[in-house]
PDB file of C-alpha atoms in Angstrom:
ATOM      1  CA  UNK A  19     104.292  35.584  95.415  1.00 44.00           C
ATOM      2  CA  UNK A  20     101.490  37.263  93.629  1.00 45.00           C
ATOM      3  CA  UNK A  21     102.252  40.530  93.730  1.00 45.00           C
ATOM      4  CA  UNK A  22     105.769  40.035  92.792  1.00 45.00           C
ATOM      5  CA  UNK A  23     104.918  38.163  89.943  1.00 45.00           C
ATOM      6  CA  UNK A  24     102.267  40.726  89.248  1.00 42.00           C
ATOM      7  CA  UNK A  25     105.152  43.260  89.531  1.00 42.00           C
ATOM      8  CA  UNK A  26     107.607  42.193  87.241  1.00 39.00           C
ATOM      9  CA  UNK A  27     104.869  40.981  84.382  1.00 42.00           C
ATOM     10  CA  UNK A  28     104.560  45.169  84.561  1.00 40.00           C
ATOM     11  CA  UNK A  29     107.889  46.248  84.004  1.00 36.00           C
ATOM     12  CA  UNK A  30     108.617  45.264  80.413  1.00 40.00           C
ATOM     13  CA  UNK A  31     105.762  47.196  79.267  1.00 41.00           C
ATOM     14  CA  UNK A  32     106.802  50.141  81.863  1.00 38.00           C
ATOM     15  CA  UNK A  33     110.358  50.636  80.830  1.00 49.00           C
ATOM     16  CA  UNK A  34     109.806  51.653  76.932  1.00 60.00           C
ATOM     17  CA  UNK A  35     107.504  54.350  78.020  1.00 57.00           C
ATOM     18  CA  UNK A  36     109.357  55.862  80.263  1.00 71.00           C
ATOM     19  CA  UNK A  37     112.311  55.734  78.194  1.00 75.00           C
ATOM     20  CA  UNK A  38     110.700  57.524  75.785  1.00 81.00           C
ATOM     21  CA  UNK A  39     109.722  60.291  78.185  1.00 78.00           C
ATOM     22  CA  UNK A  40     112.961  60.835  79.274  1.00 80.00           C
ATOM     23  CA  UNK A  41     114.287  61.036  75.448  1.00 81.00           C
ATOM     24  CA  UNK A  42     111.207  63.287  74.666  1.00 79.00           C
ATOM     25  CA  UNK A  43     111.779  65.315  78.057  1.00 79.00           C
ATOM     26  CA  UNK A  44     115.810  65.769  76.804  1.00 80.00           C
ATOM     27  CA  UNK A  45     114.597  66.703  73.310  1.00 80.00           C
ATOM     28  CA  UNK A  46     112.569  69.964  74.363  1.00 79.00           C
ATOM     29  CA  UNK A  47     115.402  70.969  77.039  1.00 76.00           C
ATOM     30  CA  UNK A  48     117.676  70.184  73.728  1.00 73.00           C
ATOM     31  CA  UNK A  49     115.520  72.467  71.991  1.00 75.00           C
ATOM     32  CA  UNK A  50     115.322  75.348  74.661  1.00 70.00           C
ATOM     33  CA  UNK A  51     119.081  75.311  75.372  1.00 73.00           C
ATOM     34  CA  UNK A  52     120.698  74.845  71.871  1.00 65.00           C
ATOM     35  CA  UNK A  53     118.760  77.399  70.229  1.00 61.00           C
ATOM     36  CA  UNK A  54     115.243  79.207  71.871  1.00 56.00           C
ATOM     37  CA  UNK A  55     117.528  80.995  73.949  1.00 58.00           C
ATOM     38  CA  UNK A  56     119.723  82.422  71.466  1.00 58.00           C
ATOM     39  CA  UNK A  57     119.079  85.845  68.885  1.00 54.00           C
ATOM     40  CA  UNK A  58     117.734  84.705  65.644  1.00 60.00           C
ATOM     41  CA  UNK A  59     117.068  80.796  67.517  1.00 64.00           C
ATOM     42  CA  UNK A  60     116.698  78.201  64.458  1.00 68.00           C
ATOM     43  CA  UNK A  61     116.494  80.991  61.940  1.00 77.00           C
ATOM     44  CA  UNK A  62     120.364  80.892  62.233  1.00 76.00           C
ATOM     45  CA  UNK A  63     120.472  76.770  61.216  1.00 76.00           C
ATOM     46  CA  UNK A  64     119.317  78.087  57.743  1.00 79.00           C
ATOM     47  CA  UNK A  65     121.147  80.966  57.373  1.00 81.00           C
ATOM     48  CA  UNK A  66     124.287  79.588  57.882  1.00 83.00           C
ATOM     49  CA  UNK A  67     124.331  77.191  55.682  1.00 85.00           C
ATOM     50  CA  UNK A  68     122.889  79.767  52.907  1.00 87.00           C
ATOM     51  CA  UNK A  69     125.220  82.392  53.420  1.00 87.00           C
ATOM     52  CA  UNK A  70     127.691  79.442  52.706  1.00 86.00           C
ATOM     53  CA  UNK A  71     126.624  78.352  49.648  1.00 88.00           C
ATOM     54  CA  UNK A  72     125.931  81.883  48.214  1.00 89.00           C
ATOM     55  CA  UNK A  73     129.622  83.031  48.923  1.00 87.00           C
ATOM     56  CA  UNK A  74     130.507  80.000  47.148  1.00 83.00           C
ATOM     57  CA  UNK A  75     128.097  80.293  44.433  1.00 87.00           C
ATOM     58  CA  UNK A  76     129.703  83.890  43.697  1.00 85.00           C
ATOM     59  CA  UNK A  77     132.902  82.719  44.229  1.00 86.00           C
ATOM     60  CA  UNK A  78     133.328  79.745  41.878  1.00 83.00           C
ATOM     61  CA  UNK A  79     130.873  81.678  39.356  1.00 81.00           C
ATOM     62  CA  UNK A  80     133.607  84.446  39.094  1.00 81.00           C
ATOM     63  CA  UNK A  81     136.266  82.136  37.307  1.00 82.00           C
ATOM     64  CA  UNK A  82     133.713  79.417  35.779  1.00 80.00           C
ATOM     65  CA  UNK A  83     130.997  79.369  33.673  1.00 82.00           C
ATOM     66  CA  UNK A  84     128.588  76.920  34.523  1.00 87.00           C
ATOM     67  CA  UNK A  85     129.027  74.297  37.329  1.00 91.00           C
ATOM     68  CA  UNK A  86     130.611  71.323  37.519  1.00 90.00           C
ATOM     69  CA  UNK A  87     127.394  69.619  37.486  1.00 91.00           C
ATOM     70  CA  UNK A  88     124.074  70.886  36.295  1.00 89.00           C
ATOM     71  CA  UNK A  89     123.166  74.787  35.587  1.00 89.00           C
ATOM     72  CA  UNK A  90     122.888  75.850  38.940  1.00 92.00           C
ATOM     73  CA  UNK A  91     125.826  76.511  41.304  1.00 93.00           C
ATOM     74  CA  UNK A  92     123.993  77.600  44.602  1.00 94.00           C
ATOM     75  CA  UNK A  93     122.443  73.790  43.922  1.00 94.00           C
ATOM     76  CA  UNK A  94     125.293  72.099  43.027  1.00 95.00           C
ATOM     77  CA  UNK A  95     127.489  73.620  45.909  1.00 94.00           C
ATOM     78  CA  UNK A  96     124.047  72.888  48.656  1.00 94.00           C
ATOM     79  CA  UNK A  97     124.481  68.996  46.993  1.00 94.00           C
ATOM     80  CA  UNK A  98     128.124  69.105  49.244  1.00 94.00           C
ATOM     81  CA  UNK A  99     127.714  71.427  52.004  1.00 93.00           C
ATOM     82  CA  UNK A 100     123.945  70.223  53.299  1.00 93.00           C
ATOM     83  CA  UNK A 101     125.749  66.473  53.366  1.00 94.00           C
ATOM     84  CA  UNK A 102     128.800  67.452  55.280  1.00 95.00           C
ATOM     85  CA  UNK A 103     126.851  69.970  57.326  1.00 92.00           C
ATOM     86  CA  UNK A 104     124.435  66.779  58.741  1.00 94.00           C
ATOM     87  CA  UNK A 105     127.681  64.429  59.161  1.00 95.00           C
ATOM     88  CA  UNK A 106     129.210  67.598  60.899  1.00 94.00           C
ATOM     89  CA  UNK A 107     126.815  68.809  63.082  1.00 92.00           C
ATOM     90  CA  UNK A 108     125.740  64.935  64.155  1.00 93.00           C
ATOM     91  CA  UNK A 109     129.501  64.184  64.606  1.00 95.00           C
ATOM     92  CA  UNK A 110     129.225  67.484  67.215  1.00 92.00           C
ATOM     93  CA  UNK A 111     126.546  67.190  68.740  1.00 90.00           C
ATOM     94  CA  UNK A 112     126.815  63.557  69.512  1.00 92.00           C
ATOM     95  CA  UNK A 113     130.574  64.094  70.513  1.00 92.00           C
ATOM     96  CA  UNK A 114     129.223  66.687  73.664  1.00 88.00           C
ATOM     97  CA  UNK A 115     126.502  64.190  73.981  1.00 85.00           C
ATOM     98  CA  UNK A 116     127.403  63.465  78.064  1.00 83.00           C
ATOM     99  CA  UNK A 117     129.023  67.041  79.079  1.00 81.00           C
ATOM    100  CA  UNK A 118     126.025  68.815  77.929  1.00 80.00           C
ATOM    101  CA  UNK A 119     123.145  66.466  79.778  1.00 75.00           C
ATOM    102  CA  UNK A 120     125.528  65.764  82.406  1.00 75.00           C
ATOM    103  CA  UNK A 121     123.409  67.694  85.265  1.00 73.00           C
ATOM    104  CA  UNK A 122     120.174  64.988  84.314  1.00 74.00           C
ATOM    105  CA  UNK A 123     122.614  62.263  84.261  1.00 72.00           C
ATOM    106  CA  UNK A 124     122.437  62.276  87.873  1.00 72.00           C
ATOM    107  CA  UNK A 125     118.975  61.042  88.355  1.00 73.00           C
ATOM    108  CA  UNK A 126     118.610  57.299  87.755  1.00 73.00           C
ATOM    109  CA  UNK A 127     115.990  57.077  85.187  1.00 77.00           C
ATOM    110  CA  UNK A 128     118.276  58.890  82.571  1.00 78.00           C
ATOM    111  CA  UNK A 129     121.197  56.915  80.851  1.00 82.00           C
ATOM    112  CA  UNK A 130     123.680  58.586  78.626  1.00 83.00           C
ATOM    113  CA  UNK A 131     122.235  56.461  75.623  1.00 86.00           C
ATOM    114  CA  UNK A 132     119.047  58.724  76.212  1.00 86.00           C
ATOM    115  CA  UNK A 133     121.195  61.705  76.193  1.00 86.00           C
ATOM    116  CA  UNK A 134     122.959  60.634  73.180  1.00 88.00           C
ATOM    117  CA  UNK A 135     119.250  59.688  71.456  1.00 89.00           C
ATOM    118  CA  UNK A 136     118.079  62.696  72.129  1.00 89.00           C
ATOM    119  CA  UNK A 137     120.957  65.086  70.727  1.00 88.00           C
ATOM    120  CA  UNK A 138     120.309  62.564  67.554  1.00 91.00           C
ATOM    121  CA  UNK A 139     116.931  62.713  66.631  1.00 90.00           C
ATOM    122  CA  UNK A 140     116.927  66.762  66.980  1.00 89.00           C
ATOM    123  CA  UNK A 141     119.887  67.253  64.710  1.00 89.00           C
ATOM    124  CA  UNK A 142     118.531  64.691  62.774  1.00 92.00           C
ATOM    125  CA  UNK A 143     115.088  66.386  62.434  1.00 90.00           C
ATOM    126  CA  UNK A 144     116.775  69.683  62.477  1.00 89.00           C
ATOM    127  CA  UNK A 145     119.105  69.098  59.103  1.00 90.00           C
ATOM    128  CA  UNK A 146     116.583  67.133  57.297  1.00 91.00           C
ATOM    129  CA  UNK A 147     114.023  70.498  57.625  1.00 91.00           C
ATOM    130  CA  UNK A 148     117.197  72.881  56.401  1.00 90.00           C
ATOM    131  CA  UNK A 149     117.198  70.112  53.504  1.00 91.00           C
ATOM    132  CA  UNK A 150     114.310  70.864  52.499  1.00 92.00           C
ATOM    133  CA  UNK A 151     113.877  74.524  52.976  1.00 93.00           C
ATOM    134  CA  UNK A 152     117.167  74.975  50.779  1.00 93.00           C
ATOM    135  CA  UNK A 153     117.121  72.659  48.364  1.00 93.00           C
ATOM    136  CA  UNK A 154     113.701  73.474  47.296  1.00 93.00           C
ATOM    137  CA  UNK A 155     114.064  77.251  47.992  1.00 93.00           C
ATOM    138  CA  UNK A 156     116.798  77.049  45.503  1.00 94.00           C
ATOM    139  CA  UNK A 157     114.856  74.584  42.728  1.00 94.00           C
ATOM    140  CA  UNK A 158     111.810  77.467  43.457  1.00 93.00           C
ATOM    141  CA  UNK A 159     113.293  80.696  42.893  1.00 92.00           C
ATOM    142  CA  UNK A 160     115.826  79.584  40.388  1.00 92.00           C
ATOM    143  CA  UNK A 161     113.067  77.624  38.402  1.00 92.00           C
ATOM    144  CA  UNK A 162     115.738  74.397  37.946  1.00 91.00           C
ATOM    145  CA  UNK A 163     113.886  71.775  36.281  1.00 89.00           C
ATOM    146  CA  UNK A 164     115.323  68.267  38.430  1.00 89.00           C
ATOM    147  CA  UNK A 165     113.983  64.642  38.956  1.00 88.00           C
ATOM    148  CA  UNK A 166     114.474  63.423  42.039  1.00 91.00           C
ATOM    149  CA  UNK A 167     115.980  60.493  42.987  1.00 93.00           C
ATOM    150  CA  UNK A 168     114.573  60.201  46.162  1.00 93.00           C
ATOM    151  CA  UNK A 169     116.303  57.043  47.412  1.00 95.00           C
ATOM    152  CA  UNK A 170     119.376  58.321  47.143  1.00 96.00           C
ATOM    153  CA  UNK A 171     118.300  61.499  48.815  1.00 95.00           C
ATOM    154  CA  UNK A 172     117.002  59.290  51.654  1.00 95.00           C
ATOM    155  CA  UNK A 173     119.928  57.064  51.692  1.00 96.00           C
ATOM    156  CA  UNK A 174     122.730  60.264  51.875  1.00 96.00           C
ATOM    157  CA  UNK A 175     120.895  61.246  54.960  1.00 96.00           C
ATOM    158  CA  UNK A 176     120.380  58.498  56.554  1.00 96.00           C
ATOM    159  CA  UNK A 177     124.563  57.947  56.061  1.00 96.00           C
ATOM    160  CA  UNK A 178     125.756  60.731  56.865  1.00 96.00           C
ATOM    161  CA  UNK A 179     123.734  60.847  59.877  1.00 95.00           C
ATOM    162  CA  UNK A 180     124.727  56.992  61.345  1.00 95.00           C
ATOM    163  CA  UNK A 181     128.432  58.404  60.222  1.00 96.00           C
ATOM    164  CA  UNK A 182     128.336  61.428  62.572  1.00 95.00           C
ATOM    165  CA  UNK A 183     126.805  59.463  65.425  1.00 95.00           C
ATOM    166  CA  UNK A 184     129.274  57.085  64.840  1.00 95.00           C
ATOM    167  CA  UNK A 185     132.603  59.516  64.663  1.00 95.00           C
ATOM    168  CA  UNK A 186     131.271  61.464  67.671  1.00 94.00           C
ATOM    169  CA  UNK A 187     130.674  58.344  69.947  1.00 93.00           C
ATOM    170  CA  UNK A 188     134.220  57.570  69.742  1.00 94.00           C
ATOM    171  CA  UNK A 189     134.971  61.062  70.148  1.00 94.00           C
ATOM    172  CA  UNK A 190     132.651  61.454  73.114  1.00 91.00           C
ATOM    173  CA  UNK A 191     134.769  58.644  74.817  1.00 89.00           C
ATOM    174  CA  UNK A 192     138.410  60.094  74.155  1.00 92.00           C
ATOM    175  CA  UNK A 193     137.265  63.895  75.187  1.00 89.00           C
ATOM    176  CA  UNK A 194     136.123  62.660  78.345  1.00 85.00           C
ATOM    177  CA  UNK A 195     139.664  60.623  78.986  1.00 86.00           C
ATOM    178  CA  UNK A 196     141.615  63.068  76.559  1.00 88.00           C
ATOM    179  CA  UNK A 197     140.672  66.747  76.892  1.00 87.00           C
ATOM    180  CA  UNK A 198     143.635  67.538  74.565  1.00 92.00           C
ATOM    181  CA  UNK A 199     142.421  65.152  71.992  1.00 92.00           C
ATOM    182  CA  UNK A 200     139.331  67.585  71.517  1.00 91.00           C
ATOM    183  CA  UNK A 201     141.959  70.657  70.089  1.00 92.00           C
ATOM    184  CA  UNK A 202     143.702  68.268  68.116  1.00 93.00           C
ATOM    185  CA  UNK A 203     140.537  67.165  66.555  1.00 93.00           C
ATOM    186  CA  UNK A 204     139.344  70.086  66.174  1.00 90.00           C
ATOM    187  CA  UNK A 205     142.328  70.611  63.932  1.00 92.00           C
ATOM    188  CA  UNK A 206     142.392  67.775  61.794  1.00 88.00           C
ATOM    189  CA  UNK A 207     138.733  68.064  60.825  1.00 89.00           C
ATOM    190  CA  UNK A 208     138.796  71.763  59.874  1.00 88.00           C
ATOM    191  CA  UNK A 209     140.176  70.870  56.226  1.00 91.00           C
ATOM    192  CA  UNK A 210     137.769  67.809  56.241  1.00 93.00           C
ATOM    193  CA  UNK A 211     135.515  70.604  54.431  1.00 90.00           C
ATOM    194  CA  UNK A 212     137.626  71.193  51.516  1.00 91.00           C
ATOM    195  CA  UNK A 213     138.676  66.899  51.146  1.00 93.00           C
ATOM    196  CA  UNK A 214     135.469  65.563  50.948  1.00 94.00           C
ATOM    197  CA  UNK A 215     133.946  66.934  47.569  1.00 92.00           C
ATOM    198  CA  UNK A 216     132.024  69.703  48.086  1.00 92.00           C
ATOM    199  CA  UNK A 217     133.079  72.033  45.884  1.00 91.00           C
ATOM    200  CA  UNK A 218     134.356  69.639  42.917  1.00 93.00           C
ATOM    201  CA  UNK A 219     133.239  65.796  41.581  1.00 94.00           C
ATOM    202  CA  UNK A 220     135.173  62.840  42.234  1.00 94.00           C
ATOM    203  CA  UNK A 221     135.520  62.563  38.616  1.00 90.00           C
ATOM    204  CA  UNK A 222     137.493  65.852  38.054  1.00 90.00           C
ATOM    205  CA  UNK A 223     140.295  64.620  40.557  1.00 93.00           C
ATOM    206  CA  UNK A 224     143.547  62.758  39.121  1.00 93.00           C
ATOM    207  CA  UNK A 225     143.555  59.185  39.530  1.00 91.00           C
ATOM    208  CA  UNK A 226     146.124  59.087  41.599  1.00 92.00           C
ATOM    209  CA  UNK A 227     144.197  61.400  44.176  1.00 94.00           C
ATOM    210  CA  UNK A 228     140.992  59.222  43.391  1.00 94.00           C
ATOM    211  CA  UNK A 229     142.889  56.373  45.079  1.00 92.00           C
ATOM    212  CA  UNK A 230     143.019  57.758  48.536  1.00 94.00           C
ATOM    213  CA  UNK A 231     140.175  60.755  47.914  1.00 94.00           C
ATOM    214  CA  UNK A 232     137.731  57.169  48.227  1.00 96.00           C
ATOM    215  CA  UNK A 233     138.477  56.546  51.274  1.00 96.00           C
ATOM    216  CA  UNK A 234     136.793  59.379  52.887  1.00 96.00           C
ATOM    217  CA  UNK A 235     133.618  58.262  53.849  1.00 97.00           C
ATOM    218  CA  UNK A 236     131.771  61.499  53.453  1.00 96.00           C
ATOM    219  CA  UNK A 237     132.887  61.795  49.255  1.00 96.00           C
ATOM    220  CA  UNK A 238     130.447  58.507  49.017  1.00 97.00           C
ATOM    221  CA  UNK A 239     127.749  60.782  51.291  1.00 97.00           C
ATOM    222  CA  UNK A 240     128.095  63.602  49.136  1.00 97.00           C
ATOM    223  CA  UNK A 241     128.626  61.524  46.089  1.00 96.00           C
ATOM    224  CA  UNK A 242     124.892  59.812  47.039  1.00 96.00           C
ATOM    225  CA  UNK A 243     123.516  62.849  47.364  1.00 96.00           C
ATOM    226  CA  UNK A 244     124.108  64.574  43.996  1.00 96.00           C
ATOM    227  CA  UNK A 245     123.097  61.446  42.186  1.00 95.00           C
ATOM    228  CA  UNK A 246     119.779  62.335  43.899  1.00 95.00           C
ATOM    229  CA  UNK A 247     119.506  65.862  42.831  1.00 95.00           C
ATOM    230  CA  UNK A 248     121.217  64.856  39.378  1.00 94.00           C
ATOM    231  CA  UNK A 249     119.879  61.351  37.863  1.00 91.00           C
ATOM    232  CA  UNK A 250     122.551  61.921  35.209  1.00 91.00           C
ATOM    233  CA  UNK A 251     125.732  61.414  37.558  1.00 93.00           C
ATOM    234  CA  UNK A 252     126.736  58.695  37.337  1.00 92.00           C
ATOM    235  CA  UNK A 253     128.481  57.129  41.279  1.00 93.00           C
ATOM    236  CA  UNK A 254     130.266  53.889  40.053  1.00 93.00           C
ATOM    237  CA  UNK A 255     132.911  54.662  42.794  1.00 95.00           C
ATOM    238  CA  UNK A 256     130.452  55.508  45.771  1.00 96.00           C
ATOM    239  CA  UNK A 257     130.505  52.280  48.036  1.00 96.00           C
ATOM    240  CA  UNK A 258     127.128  51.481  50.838  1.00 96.00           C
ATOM    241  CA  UNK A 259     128.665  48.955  52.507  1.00 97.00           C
ATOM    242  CA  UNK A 260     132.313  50.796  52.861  1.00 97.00           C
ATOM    243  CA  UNK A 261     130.051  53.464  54.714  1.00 97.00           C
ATOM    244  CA  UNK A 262     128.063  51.314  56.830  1.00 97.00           C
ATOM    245  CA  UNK A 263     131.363  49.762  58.294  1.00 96.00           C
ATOM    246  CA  UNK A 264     132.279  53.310  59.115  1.00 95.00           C
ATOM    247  CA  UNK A 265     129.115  53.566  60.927  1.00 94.00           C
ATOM    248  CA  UNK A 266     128.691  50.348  62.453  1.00 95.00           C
ATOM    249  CA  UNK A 267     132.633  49.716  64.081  1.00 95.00           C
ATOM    250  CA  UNK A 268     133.533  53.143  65.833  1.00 93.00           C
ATOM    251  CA  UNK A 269     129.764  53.032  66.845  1.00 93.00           C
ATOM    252  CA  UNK A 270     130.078  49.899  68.594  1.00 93.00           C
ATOM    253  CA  UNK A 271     133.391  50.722  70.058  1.00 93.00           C
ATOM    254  CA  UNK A 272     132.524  54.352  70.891  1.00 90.00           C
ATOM    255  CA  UNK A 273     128.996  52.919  72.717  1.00 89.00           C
ATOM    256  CA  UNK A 274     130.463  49.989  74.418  1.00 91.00           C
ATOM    257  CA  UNK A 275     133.063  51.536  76.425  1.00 89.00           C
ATOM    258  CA  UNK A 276     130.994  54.231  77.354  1.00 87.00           C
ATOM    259  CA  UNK A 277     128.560  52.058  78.452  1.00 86.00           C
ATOM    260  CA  UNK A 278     131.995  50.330  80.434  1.00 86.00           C
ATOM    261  CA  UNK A 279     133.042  54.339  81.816  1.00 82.00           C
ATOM    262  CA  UNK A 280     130.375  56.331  81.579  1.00 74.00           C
ATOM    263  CA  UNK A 281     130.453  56.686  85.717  1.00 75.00           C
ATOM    264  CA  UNK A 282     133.972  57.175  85.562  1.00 78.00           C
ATOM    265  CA  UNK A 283     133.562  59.745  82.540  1.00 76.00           C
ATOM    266  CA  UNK A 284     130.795  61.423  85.017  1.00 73.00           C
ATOM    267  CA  UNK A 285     132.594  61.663  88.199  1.00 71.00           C
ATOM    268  CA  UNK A 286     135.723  62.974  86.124  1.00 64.00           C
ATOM    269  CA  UNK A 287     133.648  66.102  84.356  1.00 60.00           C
TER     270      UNK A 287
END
């Protein structure tokens, strides 16, 4: 009677720590597989998004004179893209979450909540360093005098984060069920880009295409984020709690029925 009492006064305090082993363990494999192995490795995660916003930059600044917002358009076009390129790659890497750790979902220690942890904190980590590395690069070397808003900053990131993990738990679910729901995603979101205000301001839109334009949850990400970089614009139509719900309900519906299938899901794979 000891001992077993003995036993189980040890497992609470057990359980975290090993948890976070096996989430720590998944993070460097994350980081060996995604990227080590590949020409360039992380380099490319700031590159991209770069060679992006300069094509844009020289783009827009052939028919325009100055941005819509500020003096800068490689800033003003990295306030859009850098938002939607967290909620995107989140939203992916979340949404492959199970396929991709499926060979370490075998052993009993790791859940698919750890493998779905994991995949978040990296990107997480990984998009708030590209942040920084742009956004100041660009502040730098173009000598752009700004004043930070620094809880807005915070606050687009830690949206459009929640909002990727959220979209790509539900779609982590139906690719597993419905393998043709992945093409047909992959269709609808490619305009997603171009919809959710990252090359143009809310306020420049007719008011007709204001009404439905606000309820894309990412224009309120990107719309937080610019009011960060630009304490002048002014975000009377960005909405927090509209956000959250998009984080918190497909989240909760995405995570419960996986919890429900996820043996089903791996058997299936």
């Amino acid at each position: 009677m000891t001992k077993d009492h003995t036993d189980q006064d040890h497992i609470p305090a057990v359980l975290p720590f090993q948890t976070a082993r096996v989430i720590f363990a998944l993070v460097m494999r994350e980081m060996d597989t995604a990227h080590g192995r590949s020409p360039g490795g992380y380099l490319w995660m700031i590159l991209e998004p770069v060679a992006g916003i300069a094509l844009m930059s020289y783009i827009f600044g052939l028919f325009l004179r100055t941005p819509p917002l500020g003096p800068s358009f490689p800033l003003f076009y990295a306030t859009g893209l850098l938002p939607f390129g967290l909620y995107s790659d989140l939203m992916s890497k979340t949404s492959q979450a199970i396929r991709f750790s499926r060979p370490l979902l075998t052993y009993p220690r790791v859940t698919f909540v750890d493998a779905i942890i994991a995949r978040f904190l990296l990107a997480v980590l990984t998009q708030v360093i590209v942040y920084y590395i742009i956004i100041s690069g660009i502040i730098v070397i173009q000598g752009i005098d700004v004043i930070l808003e620094y809880e807005y900053i915070a606050g687009a990131i830690f949206l459009g984060a929640f909002l990727g993990l959220s979209v790509g738990s539900v779609n982590c679910l139906l690719f597993s069920f419905f393998p043709v729901w992945e093409r047909i995603w992959a269709v609808l979101n490619r305009p997603l880009v171009i919809i959710s205000g990252t090359f143009y301001l809310y306020d420049g839109l007719p008011d007709s295409v204001k009404e439905i334009a606000w309820y894309n949850p990412i224009f309120h990400v990107v719309g937080l984020m610019r009011a960060g970089i630009y304490p002048e614009y002014v975000i009377d139509y960005v909405s927090i709690p509209y956000v959250l719900i998009w984080c918190a309900v497909p989240m909760a519906f995405g995570l419960y029925f996986l919890r429900v299938y996820h043996k089903k899901i791996m058997n299936e794979l």
